[in-house]
Amino acid sequence: MSILSDRTRLISSATRRGGGRRSVSPPIERASTMLSDSAGTMRDPSLGPVYGLDGGSAAQALRQAIADLEGAAEAWLVPSGLAAVTAPLSALLRPGDEVIATDAVYGPSRRFITRWLGARGVTSTFHPADASADAIAGLITSRTRLILIESPSSLTFEVIDVARLAEAARARGVLTVMDNTWGAGLAFKPLAHGIDVSVQAVTKYAAGHSDLLMGAIAVKDRDVGRQIDGTLEDMGWHVSPDDAWLALRGIRTLPLRYAEQARSALKIAHWLAARAEVATVLYPPLQTDPGHEIWKRDYCGAASVMGLVMKGGDAAAAERFLDGLSLFGLGWSWGGFESLATHETGQLAHRLRPPALPGELLRLHVGLEDPDDLIADLERGLGAWRGG
Ligand SMILES: *Cc1c(COP(=O)(O)O)cnc(C)c1O
């Protein structure tokens, strides 16, 4: 499915005929309580939400847009990207089960697996960040119930052959959940590659404006969907109608922002890769990246976030670099319209096998600014890096 058809679909869902005279954007219904006309219709779901927890028009429209994007039978919204990971794991794992995830998994997902699931009798195995699909499948035991896939992974961006791993898992009766925040439901379609549950932090590209937190969960299989739906009901999680409305506004321009930011990111990645201060740029669209071949085969676009491995340096040099930047904001996220920079070396210490890097690890998120202005800013940052 091309980005072009996603572009059209995300817009045309707003102008679909048959809804009567109405505003282009749905109303924001701030409601706990919904009123009915008669006692006999109070429980009738065909007349709309019965209670605020069921979600209003904006949430329903956003759920449908994400389901369309993911090629899903159904999609749900949850209060954060982290909740989009923890909900399906909570729904699908039982005491005695084992979950496999990459050693490079998003930090809070790892914490949930080891601390929360661990305390409830679910054991975990973390595979090397650069393991092949076959090597990961080789770790499956009789107790393995689920594999949490993150590709490209957090901070070091290793790319996995998802279809191959999903097939091997399915053959062994193991469920797969993929954190597709990097692909944003756009550059990669997990469900079409055999994944059971595709999740993403809507917080990042879909919302796109760094002004809300939300996650989305998408499934193809109705039975898996029922288990997740039941768990969400049990948890009582809710997404605010204002946030759903903002995310719906954001998702209309997702394909354009995503493609433009990727174009700028590639230009910047090439510029950085040629710099004497830089050892490697970790970004799958670069031909030098270990994940490039799989990315080129499976993806039709790229996120605009990259790892910057420096030649040597120390924490003080990394701080000088960050303080030398004026256009890049200093903040822990990505996917918004604005460029961001962080120092990530410390995060690697949480891994069982931290990668042997020749220097400090920085992360850059490229926003919608003019890439030449960002390059000039990075030139200033590198000057400060050298200057200590
Ligand atoms: C940011 C992020 C999340 C969590 O999203 P929040 O909305 O911040 O909870 C999950 N997975 C990945 C890969 C992320 O980058």
Coordinates of C-alpha atoms and ligand atoms in Angstrom, one line a residue:
M1 CA 0.0 0.0 0.0
S2 CA 1.6 3.3 -1.1
I3 CA 1.9 6.4 0.9
L4 CA -0.2 8.1 -1.8
S5 CA -3.2 6.0 -1.1
D6 CA -2.8 6.5 2.7
R7 CA -2.7 10.2 2.0
T8 CA -5.9 10.1 0.2
R9 CA -7.6 7.8 2.6
L10 CA -6.8 9.9 5.7
I11 CA -8.3 12.9 4.0
S12 CA -11.3 11.3 2.3
S13 CA -12.6 9.7 5.5
A14 CA -13.5 13.2 6.6
T15 CA -15.7 14.0 3.6
R16 CA -17.5 10.6 3.3
R17 CA -21.2 11.1 2.2
G18 CA -24.1 9.9 4.1
G19 CA -23.6 11.6 7.5
G20 CA -26.0 14.4 6.8
R21 CA -25.2 18.1 7.1
R22 CA -22.3 18.4 9.5
S23 CA -19.0 20.1 10.1
V24 CA -15.9 18.6 8.5
S25 CA -14.4 17.9 11.9
P26 CA -16.5 16.0 14.4
P27 CA -17.7 17.8 17.5
I28 CA -15.8 17.5 20.8
E29 CA -18.2 15.8 23.3
R30 CA -17.0 16.3 26.8
A31 CA -19.1 13.8 28.6
S32 CA -19.1 11.3 31.4
T33 CA -22.9 11.0 31.2
M34 CA -25.0 10.4 28.1
L35 CA -28.7 11.0 28.2
S36 CA -31.4 8.9 26.6
D37 CA -35.0 9.8 25.6
S38 CA -36.7 6.9 27.3
A39 CA -36.0 4.2 29.8
G40 CA -36.3 1.6 27.0
T41 CA -33.4 3.0 25.0
M42 CA -30.9 3.6 27.8
R43 CA -28.9 0.5 27.0
D44 CA -29.2 0.6 23.2
P45 CA -25.6 1.0 21.8
S46 CA -26.9 1.5 18.2
L47 CA -28.0 5.0 19.4
G48 CA -24.4 6.0 20.2
P49 CA -22.2 5.8 23.3
V50 CA -24.1 4.8 26.5
Y51 CA -21.5 6.3 28.8
G52 CA -18.4 8.5 28.4
L53 CA -16.0 5.6 28.6
D54 CA -17.4 4.4 25.3
G55 CA -15.7 7.4 23.5
G56 CA -17.3 10.2 21.5
S57 CA -17.3 11.1 17.8
A58 CA -13.7 12.3 17.6
A59 CA -12.4 9.1 19.2
Q60 CA -14.6 7.0 17.0
A61 CA -13.3 8.8 13.9
L62 CA -9.7 8.5 15.0
R63 CA -10.1 4.8 15.8
Q64 CA -11.5 4.3 12.3
A65 CA -8.7 6.3 10.6
I66 CA -6.1 4.2 12.4
A67 CA -7.8 0.9 11.6
D68 CA -7.9 2.0 7.9
L69 CA -4.2 2.9 8.1
E70 CA -3.1 -0.3 9.7
G71 CA -5.4 -2.5 7.6
A72 CA -7.0 -3.7 10.8
A73 CA -10.4 -5.2 11.7
E74 CA -10.5 -2.9 14.7
A75 CA -8.3 -0.3 16.5
W76 CA -8.5 1.0 20.1
L77 CA -7.1 4.2 21.7
V78 CA -5.3 4.2 25.0
P79 CA -3.9 7.0 27.2
S80 CA -0.3 6.7 26.1
G81 CA 2.1 4.9 23.7
L82 CA 3.3 2.9 26.7
A83 CA -0.2 1.8 27.5
A84 CA -0.5 0.6 23.8
V85 CA 2.3 -1.8 24.7
T86 CA 1.2 -2.8 28.2
A87 CA -2.4 -3.4 27.3
P88 CA -2.0 -6.2 24.8
L89 CA 0.8 -7.8 26.9
S90 CA -1.6 -7.7 29.9
A91 CA -4.4 -9.1 27.8
L92 CA -2.5 -12.0 26.2
L93 CA 0.0 -13.2 28.9
R94 CA -0.7 -15.4 31.9
P95 CA 1.4 -16.5 34.9
G96 CA 3.9 -19.2 33.7
D97 CA 4.1 -17.7 30.2
E98 CA 7.4 -16.3 28.7
V99 CA 7.7 -13.2 26.6
I100 CA 10.6 -12.5 24.2
A101 CA 11.7 -9.0 23.3
T102 CA 14.8 -7.2 21.9
D103 CA 17.5 -6.1 24.3
A104 CA 17.0 -2.7 22.5
V105 CA 13.3 -2.4 23.3
Y106 CA 11.9 0.9 24.4
G107 CA 13.0 1.4 28.0
P108 CA 9.6 1.7 29.7
S109 CA 8.4 -1.4 27.8
R110 CA 11.3 -3.3 29.2
R111 CA 10.6 -2.0 32.7
F112 CA 6.9 -3.2 32.4
I113 CA 8.1 -6.7 31.3
T114 CA 10.7 -7.2 34.0
R115 CA 8.9 -5.4 36.9
W116 CA 5.2 -5.6 36.4
L117 CA 4.9 -8.8 34.4
G118 CA 7.8 -10.3 36.3
A119 CA 6.0 -9.9 39.6
R120 CA 3.0 -11.7 38.1
G121 CA 4.8 -14.8 37.1
V122 CA 5.6 -14.0 33.4
T123 CA 9.2 -14.6 32.6
S124 CA 11.2 -12.8 29.9
T125 CA 14.0 -13.3 27.5
F126 CA 15.8 -10.4 25.8
H127 CA 17.5 -11.3 22.5
P128 CA 20.6 -9.5 21.2
A129 CA 19.6 -6.3 19.4
D130 CA 21.2 -7.4 16.2
A131 CA 19.9 -11.0 16.2
S132 CA 18.4 -12.4 13.0
A133 CA 14.7 -13.4 12.8
D134 CA 15.9 -17.1 12.8
A135 CA 18.1 -16.6 15.8
I136 CA 15.1 -14.9 17.7
A137 CA 12.8 -17.8 16.6
G138 CA 15.4 -20.2 18.0
L139 CA 14.8 -18.8 21.5
I140 CA 11.2 -19.9 21.5
T141 CA 10.5 -22.5 24.2
S142 CA 7.4 -24.5 25.1
R143 CA 6.5 -21.6 27.5
T144 CA 6.9 -18.8 25.0
R145 CA 3.5 -17.2 24.5
L146 CA 4.4 -13.9 22.9
I147 CA 7.2 -12.0 21.1
L148 CA 7.3 -8.2 21.4
I149 CA 8.9 -6.8 18.2
E150 CA 10.3 -3.4 17.9
S151 CA 11.8 -2.6 14.5
P152 CA 13.8 -0.5 14.1
S153 CA 14.6 -0.7 17.8
S154 CA 14.9 2.2 20.2
L155 CA 18.2 4.2 20.2
T156 CA 20.3 1.9 18.0
F157 CA 17.6 1.2 15.2
E158 CA 18.3 -2.4 14.4
V159 CA 15.9 -3.7 11.8
I160 CA 14.3 -7.2 11.9
D161 CA 12.9 -9.3 9.1
V162 CA 9.4 -9.0 10.6
A163 CA 7.6 -11.3 8.1
R164 CA 10.0 -14.1 8.7
L165 CA 9.9 -13.8 12.5
A166 CA 6.1 -13.5 12.4
E167 CA 5.8 -16.6 10.3
A168 CA 8.2 -18.6 12.6
A169 CA 6.3 -17.5 15.7
R170 CA 2.9 -18.4 14.2
A171 CA 4.1 -21.8 13.2
R172 CA 5.0 -22.4 16.9
G173 CA 1.7 -20.9 18.2
V174 CA 3.4 -17.8 19.5
L175 CA 1.6 -14.4 19.3
T176 CA 3.5 -11.3 18.0
V177 CA 3.0 -7.7 19.1
M178 CA 4.9 -5.1 17.1
D179 CA 5.7 -1.6 18.4
N180 CA 5.4 0.3 15.1
T181 CA 5.9 3.8 16.4
W182 CA 8.9 4.3 13.9
G183 CA 6.8 3.2 10.9
A184 CA 3.8 5.2 12.2
G185 CA 1.3 2.8 10.5
L186 CA 2.5 4.4 7.3
A187 CA 6.0 3.3 6.2
F188 CA 5.3 -0.3 7.5
K189 CA 2.1 -2.3 7.9
P190 CA 2.7 -4.9 10.6
L191 CA -0.6 -6.7 10.1
A192 CA 0.1 -7.3 6.4
H193 CA 3.5 -8.9 7.4
G194 CA 1.8 -11.5 9.7
I195 CA 1.9 -9.6 13.0
D196 CA -1.0 -10.2 15.4
V197 CA -1.1 -6.9 17.1
S198 CA 0.3 -3.6 15.8
V199 CA 0.7 -0.8 18.3
Q200 CA 2.1 2.7 18.1
A201 CA 2.6 5.8 20.1
V202 CA 0.1 8.2 18.5
T203 CA 2.0 10.7 20.7
K204 CA 4.8 10.8 18.1
Y205 CA 4.0 11.2 14.4
A206 CA 0.3 10.7 14.2
A207 CA -0.5 13.5 16.7
G208 CA 2.6 15.2 15.4
H209 CA 2.5 18.4 17.5
S210 CA 4.0 17.4 20.9
D211 CA 0.9 18.4 22.7
L212 CA -0.7 15.2 23.8
L213 CA -0.1 11.6 24.8
M214 CA -1.9 8.6 23.2
G215 CA -1.5 5.1 22.0
A216 CA -3.2 3.0 19.4
I217 CA -3.7 -0.8 19.2
A218 CA -4.7 -2.5 15.9
V219 CA -5.6 -6.1 15.2
K220 CA -6.8 -8.2 12.3
D221 CA -8.0 -11.3 14.2
R222 CA -11.3 -10.9 16.0
D223 CA -10.4 -13.4 18.8
V224 CA -7.2 -11.6 19.7
G225 CA -9.3 -8.4 19.5
R226 CA -11.8 -9.7 22.0
Q227 CA -9.1 -10.4 24.5
I228 CA -7.7 -6.9 24.2
D229 CA -11.1 -5.3 24.2
G230 CA -12.0 -7.1 27.4
T231 CA -8.7 -6.0 29.1
L232 CA -9.3 -2.4 28.1
E233 CA -12.8 -2.6 29.6
D234 CA -11.4 -4.1 32.8
M235 CA -8.7 -1.5 33.1
G236 CA -11.1 1.5 32.7
W237 CA -8.7 3.5 30.5
H238 CA -10.0 6.5 28.7
V239 CA -8.8 9.0 26.1
S240 CA -9.9 12.6 26.4
P241 CA -12.2 13.9 23.6
D242 CA -10.0 17.0 23.2
D243 CA -6.9 14.8 22.7
A244 CA -8.7 12.5 20.3
W245 CA -9.8 15.6 18.3
L246 CA -6.2 17.0 18.2
A247 CA -4.8 13.6 17.2
L248 CA -7.5 13.4 14.4
R249 CA -6.5 16.8 13.2
G250 CA -2.8 15.7 13.3
I251 CA -3.3 12.5 11.4
R252 CA -4.8 14.3 8.4
T253 CA -1.3 15.6 7.6
L254 CA 0.7 12.6 8.9
P255 CA 1.8 11.4 5.4
L256 CA 3.1 14.8 4.4
R257 CA 4.9 15.6 7.6
Y258 CA 6.4 12.1 7.8
A259 CA 7.7 12.2 4.2
E260 CA 9.1 15.7 4.4
Q261 CA 10.8 15.1 7.8
A262 CA 12.3 11.9 6.3
R263 CA 13.7 13.9 3.4
S264 CA 15.3 16.4 5.7
A265 CA 16.6 13.6 8.0
L266 CA 18.3 11.8 5.2
K267 CA 20.0 15.0 4.0
I268 CA 21.2 15.7 7.6
A269 CA 22.3 12.0 8.1
H270 CA 24.5 12.2 5.0
W271 CA 26.0 15.5 6.2
L272 CA 26.7 14.1 9.6
A273 CA 28.2 10.8 8.3
A274 CA 30.8 12.8 6.5
R275 CA 31.9 14.8 9.6
A276 CA 35.3 14.0 11.3
E277 CA 33.7 14.1 14.8
V278 CA 31.2 11.4 13.9
A279 CA 31.9 7.7 13.9
T280 CA 28.6 6.4 12.5
V281 CA 25.0 7.6 12.0
L282 CA 22.5 4.9 12.9
Y283 CA 19.7 5.4 10.4
P284 CA 18.3 2.5 8.3
P285 CA 17.8 4.6 5.1
L286 CA 21.6 5.1 5.0
Q287 CA 23.3 2.5 2.8
T288 CA 26.0 2.0 5.4
D289 CA 23.4 1.0 8.1
P290 CA 23.3 -2.7 8.9
G291 CA 19.5 -2.7 8.6
H292 CA 19.4 -0.9 5.2
E293 CA 18.7 -4.0 3.0
I294 CA 15.7 -5.1 5.0
W295 CA 14.4 -1.5 5.4
K296 CA 14.7 -1.0 1.6
R297 CA 12.8 -4.2 0.9
D298 CA 10.0 -3.8 3.5
Y299 CA 9.5 -0.1 4.2
C300 CA 8.0 2.6 1.9
G301 CA 9.3 5.5 4.1
A302 CA 11.3 6.4 7.2
A303 CA 10.9 8.1 10.5
S304 CA 13.1 11.2 11.0
V305 CA 15.0 10.0 14.2
M306 CA 18.6 8.8 14.2
G307 CA 21.4 7.8 16.4
L308 CA 24.6 9.7 16.2
V309 CA 27.7 7.7 17.4
M310 CA 30.5 10.1 18.0
K311 CA 34.3 9.4 17.8
G312 CA 35.1 9.3 21.5
G313 CA 34.1 12.3 23.7
D314 CA 32.5 12.2 27.1
A315 CA 29.4 13.4 28.9
A316 CA 30.8 16.9 29.2
A317 CA 31.4 17.1 25.4
A318 CA 27.9 15.7 24.8
E319 CA 26.5 18.5 27.0
R320 CA 28.5 21.1 25.2
F321 CA 27.1 19.8 21.9
L322 CA 23.5 20.0 23.2
D323 CA 24.1 23.5 24.7
G324 CA 25.7 24.6 21.4
L325 CA 22.5 23.9 19.5
S326 CA 19.8 26.6 19.3
L327 CA 17.3 25.3 16.8
F328 CA 17.1 21.7 18.2
G329 CA 15.0 21.6 21.4
L330 CA 16.3 19.6 24.3
G331 CA 13.6 17.1 25.0
W332 CA 12.8 13.3 25.3
S333 CA 10.5 12.6 22.4
W334 CA 10.2 12.6 18.6
G335 CA 7.6 12.6 15.8
G336 CA 6.5 16.2 16.4
F337 CA 7.0 19.2 14.1
E338 CA 10.1 20.4 15.9
S339 CA 13.7 19.1 16.0
L340 CA 15.0 17.6 19.2
A341 CA 18.4 16.4 20.5
T342 CA 19.3 14.2 23.4
H343 CA 22.3 12.4 24.9
E344 CA 21.6 8.7 25.2
T345 CA 24.8 6.9 26.3
G346 CA 23.4 6.4 29.8
Q347 CA 20.3 4.6 28.5
L348 CA 22.4 1.9 27.0
A349 CA 23.4 0.8 30.5
H350 CA 20.0 -0.8 31.0
R351 CA 20.8 -3.4 28.3
L352 CA 22.0 -6.9 29.1
R353 CA 24.6 -6.5 26.3
P354 CA 25.3 -2.8 25.8
P355 CA 26.7 -2.2 22.3
A356 CA 30.5 -1.5 22.1
L357 CA 30.3 2.0 20.6
P358 CA 33.5 4.1 19.9
G359 CA 32.1 7.2 21.6
E360 CA 29.1 9.0 23.0
L361 CA 25.6 8.2 21.6
L362 CA 23.3 11.2 20.8
R363 CA 19.8 11.1 19.3
L364 CA 18.5 13.6 16.8
H365 CA 14.9 14.1 15.8
V366 CA 14.5 16.1 12.6
G367 CA 11.4 18.3 12.4
L368 CA 9.9 20.5 9.7
E369 CA 12.4 23.3 9.9
D370 CA 14.5 24.0 6.8
P371 CA 17.2 21.3 6.8
D372 CA 19.9 23.8 5.8
D373 CA 19.2 25.8 8.9
L374 CA 19.4 22.6 11.0
I375 CA 22.7 21.7 9.4
A376 CA 24.1 25.2 10.3
D377 CA 22.8 24.6 13.9
L378 CA 24.6 21.2 14.0
E379 CA 27.8 22.9 12.8
R380 CA 27.5 25.1 15.8
G381 CA 26.9 22.1 18.1
L382 CA 29.9 20.2 16.7
G383 CA 32.1 23.3 17.2
A384 CA 31.0 23.3 20.9
W385 CA 31.7 19.5 21.0
R386 CA 35.3 20.1 19.9
G387 CA 35.7 23.3 21.9
G388 CA 36.0 22.0 25.5
Ligands
LIG1 C1 7.6 7.1 22.8 C2 7.5 5.7 22.6 C3 6.6 4.9 23.2 C4 5.7 5.5 24.3 O1 4.9 6.5 23.9 P1 4.3 7.5 25.1 O2 3.1 8.1 24.5 O3 5.4 8.5 25.4 O4 4.0 6.6 26.3 C5 6.5 3.6 22.9 N1 7.3 3.0 22.0 C6 8.2 3.7 21.4 C7 9.1 3.0 20.4 C8 8.4 5.1 21.6 O5 9.3 5.7 21.0

